[in-house]
């Protein structure tokens, strides 16, 4: 009787689990869609809890159409996710890393802040989306103030773009030195590591970002790929930082990896009939 040998493979280690709390962006270039694609490319198990639906309006200069998700639905998503993967779930990979993107209203900010309180998350990466085009100015200001008061203190890592860095720091950013000063100021206000993004907004051949965590200040540079911002770059940068932190990277290491990931994604951007291109998260491949 002939015996048949079989290969028995050991089970793969469970991937790190990460959550994005963000809006859905209908064209797929930004928001939760960009986050999930970034998570997959970087080898973590991604979950999205949606806060709003954003659809660009091709009949109104491609401005945002913004529809918030009901607060109870947001709370239900967060409850289900933390019950399935939280510290008391018994899951092999515990959810301790979260990325926060578009929240969009003071009510949503309060719901999310309540769910994230208590220090259960080791890493809270905040992409501080302060303005949603299409919102009334007064509502946008209320949202900005609520985000700064309730979400910023929870963050362990913040990734503001040029406008957001000016708003959070209260400083005008015109060059690399003022971008450095803004990163330092935001760290002082939040206690979080900061990756302040100059991107294509600052003059010069390089897209420049500044990392600061209270000890290390480093300027991250990559040659500009065009002079126009690409949809999804900010979301994907913050999502890449989130994925790397979940895998155990130090904050500066996560920032460097995220910068390289986004640069490759911009270089391999996806064009459409919209007046903007979208970053491709598969670009590094």
mmCIF file of C-alpha atoms in Angstrom, residues 24-260:
data_model
loop_
_atom_site.group_PDB
_atom_site.id
_atom_site.type_symbol
_atom_site.label_atom_id
_atom_site.label_comp_id
_atom_site.label_asym_id
_atom_site.label_seq_id
_atom_site.Cartn_x
_atom_site.Cartn_y
_atom_site.Cartn_z
ATOM 1 C CA UNK A 24 -17.647 57.371 0.873
ATOM 2 C CA UNK A 25 -16.428 59.238 -2.226
ATOM 3 C CA UNK A 26 -18.392 58.141 -5.261
ATOM 4 C CA UNK A 27 -15.637 58.271 -7.889
ATOM 5 C CA UNK A 28 -13.448 55.945 -5.812
ATOM 6 C CA UNK A 29 -10.451 58.257 -5.715
ATOM 7 C CA UNK A 30 -10.623 59.381 -2.109
ATOM 8 C CA UNK A 31 -12.343 58.698 1.203
ATOM 9 C CA UNK A 32 -13.012 55.228 2.545
ATOM 10 C CA UNK A 33 -12.476 53.678 -0.887
ATOM 11 C CA UNK A 34 -8.914 55.028 -1.050
ATOM 12 C CA UNK A 35 -8.290 53.955 2.543
ATOM 13 C CA UNK A 36 -9.375 50.357 1.966
ATOM 14 C CA UNK A 37 -7.274 50.044 -1.195
ATOM 15 C CA UNK A 38 -4.254 51.414 0.660
ATOM 16 C CA UNK A 39 -4.775 49.007 3.555
ATOM 17 C CA UNK A 40 -4.958 46.054 1.184
ATOM 18 C CA UNK A 41 -1.817 47.063 -0.697
ATOM 19 C CA UNK A 42 0.111 47.387 2.572
ATOM 20 C CA UNK A 43 -0.993 44.047 3.962
ATOM 21 C CA UNK A 44 -3.450 44.904 6.705
ATOM 22 C CA UNK A 45 -7.106 43.924 7.142
ATOM 23 C CA UNK A 46 -9.147 47.062 6.543
ATOM 24 C CA UNK A 47 -12.588 47.972 7.871
ATOM 25 C CA UNK A 48 -14.587 51.064 6.894
ATOM 26 C CA UNK A 49 -17.289 52.680 9.004
ATOM 27 C CA UNK A 50 -18.996 55.359 6.890
ATOM 28 C CA UNK A 51 -19.862 58.829 8.145
ATOM 29 C CA UNK A 52 -21.227 60.442 4.990
ATOM 30 C CA UNK A 53 -21.697 60.049 1.250
ATOM 31 C CA UNK A 54 -19.865 62.531 -0.959
ATOM 32 C CA UNK A 55 -20.657 62.770 -4.675
ATOM 33 C CA UNK A 56 -19.000 65.324 -6.909
ATOM 34 C CA UNK A 57 -21.540 67.201 -9.001
ATOM 35 C CA UNK A 58 -20.529 67.310 -12.687
ATOM 36 C CA UNK A 59 -23.290 69.872 -13.294
ATOM 37 C CA UNK A 60 -21.922 72.326 -10.708
ATOM 38 C CA UNK A 61 -18.183 72.628 -11.357
ATOM 39 C CA UNK A 62 -17.624 69.251 -9.666
ATOM 40 C CA UNK A 63 -18.391 70.646 -6.217
ATOM 41 C CA UNK A 64 -19.261 68.248 -3.401
ATOM 42 C CA UNK A 65 -22.733 66.933 -2.704
ATOM 43 C CA UNK A 66 -22.606 65.949 0.947
ATOM 44 C CA UNK A 67 -25.101 63.638 2.670
ATOM 45 C CA UNK A 68 -24.445 62.660 6.308
ATOM 46 C CA UNK A 69 -25.077 59.145 7.554
ATOM 47 C CA UNK A 70 -27.640 58.932 10.352
ATOM 48 C CA UNK A 71 -26.014 59.163 13.783
ATOM 49 C CA UNK A 72 -27.508 55.897 15.006
ATOM 50 C CA UNK A 73 -26.162 54.136 11.917
ATOM 51 C CA UNK A 74 -22.686 55.512 12.613
ATOM 52 C CA UNK A 75 -22.923 54.384 16.231
ATOM 53 C CA UNK A 76 -24.141 50.943 15.133
ATOM 54 C CA UNK A 77 -21.180 50.524 12.773
ATOM 55 C CA UNK A 78 -18.706 51.449 15.497
ATOM 56 C CA UNK A 79 -20.400 49.136 17.982
ATOM 57 C CA UNK A 80 -20.294 46.180 15.588
ATOM 58 C CA UNK A 81 -16.668 46.770 14.626
ATOM 59 C CA UNK A 82 -15.333 47.115 18.154
ATOM 60 C CA UNK A 83 -17.365 44.120 19.354
ATOM 61 C CA UNK A 84 -15.958 41.971 16.550
ATOM 62 C CA UNK A 85 -12.323 43.047 16.782
ATOM 63 C CA UNK A 86 -11.889 44.995 20.025
ATOM 64 C CA UNK A 87 -9.767 43.929 23.024
ATOM 65 C CA UNK A 88 -12.571 41.861 24.564
ATOM 66 C CA UNK A 89 -13.584 40.094 21.327
ATOM 67 C CA UNK A 90 -11.161 37.181 21.531
ATOM 68 C CA UNK A 91 -10.027 37.879 17.958
ATOM 69 C CA UNK A 92 -6.397 36.903 17.190
ATOM 70 C CA UNK A 93 -5.678 40.408 15.892
ATOM 71 C CA UNK A 94 -7.038 43.105 18.136
ATOM 72 C CA UNK A 95 -8.197 46.358 16.558
ATOM 73 C CA UNK A 96 -6.089 49.078 18.168
ATOM 74 C CA UNK A 97 -5.409 51.372 15.217
ATOM 75 C CA UNK A 98 -7.914 53.732 13.624
ATOM 76 C CA UNK A 99 -7.781 56.386 10.919
ATOM 77 C CA UNK A 100 -10.244 59.288 11.033
ATOM 78 C CA UNK A 101 -11.117 61.051 7.794
ATOM 79 C CA UNK A 102 -14.175 63.051 6.769
ATOM 80 C CA UNK A 103 -16.631 63.455 9.651
ATOM 81 C CA UNK A 104 -18.532 66.426 8.275
ATOM 82 C CA UNK A 105 -20.751 67.588 11.131
ATOM 83 C CA UNK A 106 -20.565 68.415 14.849
ATOM 84 C CA UNK A 107 -23.053 65.612 15.566
ATOM 85 C CA UNK A 108 -20.869 63.009 13.846
ATOM 86 C CA UNK A 109 -17.790 64.347 15.609
ATOM 87 C CA UNK A 110 -19.495 63.875 18.975
ATOM 88 C CA UNK A 111 -20.592 60.336 18.058
ATOM 89 C CA UNK A 112 -17.100 59.334 16.975
ATOM 90 C CA UNK A 113 -15.373 61.037 19.897
ATOM 91 C CA UNK A 114 -17.598 59.141 22.304
ATOM 92 C CA UNK A 115 -16.813 55.826 20.627
ATOM 93 C CA UNK A 116 -13.053 56.448 20.624
ATOM 94 C CA UNK A 117 -12.795 57.697 24.200
ATOM 95 C CA UNK A 118 -11.255 55.707 27.005
ATOM 96 C CA UNK A 119 -7.861 55.192 25.411
ATOM 97 C CA UNK A 120 -8.693 51.835 23.826
ATOM 98 C CA UNK A 121 -6.830 52.674 20.621
ATOM 99 C CA UNK A 122 -3.036 52.635 20.564
ATOM 100 C CA UNK A 123 -2.889 54.604 17.297
ATOM 101 C CA UNK A 124 -5.387 57.280 16.261
ATOM 102 C CA UNK A 125 -4.403 58.821 12.926
ATOM 103 C CA UNK A 126 -6.306 62.004 12.149
ATOM 104 C CA UNK A 127 -6.552 63.333 8.603
ATOM 105 C CA UNK A 128 -8.155 66.609 9.721
ATOM 106 C CA UNK A 129 -10.620 67.311 6.916
ATOM 107 C CA UNK A 130 -11.734 70.793 7.966
ATOM 108 C CA UNK A 131 -13.791 71.996 5.022
ATOM 109 C CA UNK A 132 -16.230 70.137 2.803
ATOM 110 C CA UNK A 133 -17.148 72.140 -0.285
ATOM 111 C CA UNK A 134 -20.889 72.445 -0.482
ATOM 112 C CA UNK A 135 -21.395 72.978 3.236
ATOM 113 C CA UNK A 136 -22.772 76.278 4.439
ATOM 114 C CA UNK A 137 -19.917 78.456 5.815
ATOM 115 C CA UNK A 138 -21.384 78.609 9.320
ATOM 116 C CA UNK A 139 -21.859 74.854 9.473
ATOM 117 C CA UNK A 140 -18.315 74.298 8.188
ATOM 118 C CA UNK A 141 -16.922 76.574 10.892
ATOM 119 C CA UNK A 142 -18.877 74.741 13.605
ATOM 120 C CA UNK A 143 -17.532 71.449 12.275
ATOM 121 C CA UNK A 144 -13.961 72.734 12.266
ATOM 122 C CA UNK A 145 -14.224 73.959 15.853
ATOM 123 C CA UNK A 146 -15.772 70.689 17.046
ATOM 124 C CA UNK A 147 -13.035 68.679 15.326
ATOM 125 C CA UNK A 148 -10.314 70.714 17.010
ATOM 126 C CA UNK A 149 -11.992 70.474 20.429
ATOM 127 C CA UNK A 150 -13.102 66.832 20.456
ATOM 128 C CA UNK A 151 -11.059 64.800 17.958
ATOM 129 C CA UNK A 152 -7.639 66.482 17.852
ATOM 130 C CA UNK A 153 -6.942 65.703 21.556
ATOM 131 C CA UNK A 154 -7.521 61.984 20.841
ATOM 132 C CA UNK A 155 -5.043 61.840 17.959
ATOM 133 C CA UNK A 156 -1.623 60.240 18.206
ATOM 134 C CA UNK A 157 -0.647 61.160 14.624
ATOM 135 C CA UNK A 158 -2.000 64.084 12.531
ATOM 136 C CA UNK A 159 -1.602 64.591 8.763
ATOM 137 C CA UNK A 160 -2.810 68.113 7.860
ATOM 138 C CA UNK A 161 -2.520 69.472 4.336
ATOM 139 C CA UNK A 162 -1.368 73.040 3.639
ATOM 140 C CA UNK A 163 -4.728 74.658 4.403
ATOM 141 C CA UNK A 164 -5.396 72.468 7.448
ATOM 142 C CA UNK A 165 -1.910 73.093 8.840
ATOM 143 C CA UNK A 166 -2.481 76.853 8.570
ATOM 144 C CA UNK A 167 -5.863 76.523 10.285
ATOM 145 C CA UNK A 168 -4.639 74.296 13.108
ATOM 146 C CA UNK A 169 -1.427 76.219 13.758
ATOM 147 C CA UNK A 170 -2.677 79.755 13.157
ATOM 148 C CA UNK A 171 0.416 80.373 11.015
ATOM 149 C CA UNK A 172 0.763 81.398 7.383
ATOM 150 C CA UNK A 173 2.718 78.775 5.468
ATOM 151 C CA UNK A 174 4.715 80.073 2.510
ATOM 152 C CA UNK A 175 7.889 77.979 2.543
ATOM 153 C CA UNK A 176 9.576 75.016 4.201
ATOM 154 C CA UNK A 177 10.590 76.986 7.300
ATOM 155 C CA UNK A 178 7.027 78.103 8.006
ATOM 156 C CA UNK A 179 5.819 74.542 7.354
ATOM 157 C CA UNK A 180 8.295 73.373 10.009
ATOM 158 C CA UNK A 181 6.985 75.994 12.434
ATOM 159 C CA UNK A 182 3.396 74.879 11.794
ATOM 160 C CA UNK A 183 4.282 71.221 12.431
ATOM 161 C CA UNK A 184 5.901 72.168 15.742
ATOM 162 C CA UNK A 185 2.898 74.284 16.748
ATOM 163 C CA UNK A 186 0.393 71.517 15.923
ATOM 164 C CA UNK A 187 2.415 69.045 17.987
ATOM 165 C CA UNK A 188 2.416 71.473 20.904
ATOM 166 C CA UNK A 189 -1.365 71.814 20.643
ATOM 167 C CA UNK A 190 -2.129 68.104 20.271
ATOM 168 C CA UNK A 191 0.787 66.111 21.649
ATOM 169 C CA UNK A 192 0.578 64.019 18.468
ATOM 170 C CA UNK A 193 3.212 63.215 15.879
ATOM 171 C CA UNK A 194 2.636 65.504 12.893
ATOM 172 C CA UNK A 195 3.205 65.055 9.174
ATOM 173 C CA UNK A 196 2.435 68.507 7.746
ATOM 174 C CA UNK A 197 1.996 68.322 3.988
ATOM 175 C CA UNK A 198 3.325 71.040 1.724
ATOM 176 C CA UNK A 199 2.903 68.900 -1.368
ATOM 177 C CA UNK A 200 2.640 70.925 -4.564
ATOM 178 C CA UNK A 201 1.513 74.028 -2.676
ATOM 179 C CA UNK A 202 5.043 75.237 -1.971
ATOM 180 C CA UNK A 203 7.310 76.579 -4.709
ATOM 181 C CA UNK A 204 10.223 74.465 -5.849
ATOM 182 C CA UNK A 205 10.922 71.186 -7.647
ATOM 183 C CA UNK A 206 10.071 68.954 -4.685
ATOM 184 C CA UNK A 207 6.857 67.993 -2.914
ATOM 185 C CA UNK A 208 7.823 68.699 0.685
ATOM 186 C CA UNK A 209 6.293 67.363 3.902
ATOM 187 C CA UNK A 210 7.520 67.916 7.467
ATOM 188 C CA UNK A 211 7.508 65.323 10.245
ATOM 189 C CA UNK A 212 7.728 66.343 13.901
ATOM 190 C CA UNK A 213 7.039 64.313 17.037
ATOM 191 C CA UNK A 214 8.448 66.510 19.776
ATOM 192 C CA UNK A 215 11.991 65.207 19.341
ATOM 193 C CA UNK A 216 12.703 64.584 15.674
ATOM 194 C CA UNK A 217 12.067 67.124 12.931
ATOM 195 C CA UNK A 218 12.633 65.776 9.431
ATOM 196 C CA UNK A 219 11.841 67.190 6.006
ATOM 197 C CA UNK A 220 10.587 64.541 3.565
ATOM 198 C CA UNK A 221 11.126 65.356 -0.100
ATOM 199 C CA UNK A 222 10.162 63.761 -3.392
ATOM 200 C CA UNK A 223 10.323 65.252 -6.869
ATOM 201 C CA UNK A 224 6.978 66.755 -7.845
ATOM 202 C CA UNK A 225 4.881 64.819 -10.328
ATOM 203 C CA UNK A 226 3.061 67.706 -11.956
ATOM 204 C CA UNK A 227 1.941 70.902 -10.251
ATOM 205 C CA UNK A 228 -1.700 69.970 -9.524
ATOM 206 C CA UNK A 229 -2.969 68.104 -6.472
ATOM 207 C CA UNK A 230 -4.241 64.575 -7.115
ATOM 208 C CA UNK A 231 -7.473 63.226 -5.628
ATOM 209 C CA UNK A 232 -6.915 60.752 -2.825
ATOM 210 C CA UNK A 233 -3.315 61.694 -2.063
ATOM 211 C CA UNK A 234 -4.079 62.978 1.428
ATOM 212 C CA UNK A 235 -6.407 60.105 2.279
ATOM 213 C CA UNK A 236 -3.922 57.530 1.025
ATOM 214 C CA UNK A 237 -1.011 59.127 2.888
ATOM 215 C CA UNK A 238 -2.874 58.993 6.196
ATOM 216 C CA UNK A 239 -4.094 55.466 5.450
ATOM 217 C CA UNK A 240 -0.545 54.330 4.688
ATOM 218 C CA UNK A 241 0.679 55.813 7.967
ATOM 219 C CA UNK A 242 -2.169 53.980 9.704
ATOM 220 C CA UNK A 243 -1.286 50.643 8.115
ATOM 221 C CA UNK A 244 2.402 50.940 8.967
ATOM 222 C CA UNK A 245 1.727 51.936 12.591
ATOM 223 C CA UNK A 246 -0.606 48.949 12.948
ATOM 224 C CA UNK A 247 2.211 46.683 11.744
ATOM 225 C CA UNK A 248 4.514 48.092 14.414
ATOM 226 C CA UNK A 249 6.468 50.774 12.582
ATOM 227 C CA UNK A 250 7.740 53.811 14.470
ATOM 228 C CA UNK A 251 5.997 57.075 13.501
ATOM 229 C CA UNK A 252 8.900 58.458 11.438
ATOM 230 C CA UNK A 253 9.338 55.138 9.649
ATOM 231 C CA UNK A 254 5.588 55.092 8.911
ATOM 232 C CA UNK A 255 5.789 58.636 7.521
ATOM 233 C CA UNK A 256 8.677 57.755 5.202
ATOM 234 C CA UNK A 257 6.913 54.651 3.883
ATOM 235 C CA UNK A 258 3.681 56.578 3.362
ATOM 236 C CA UNK A 259 5.486 59.343 1.466
ATOM 237 C CA UNK A 260 7.070 56.824 -0.911
#
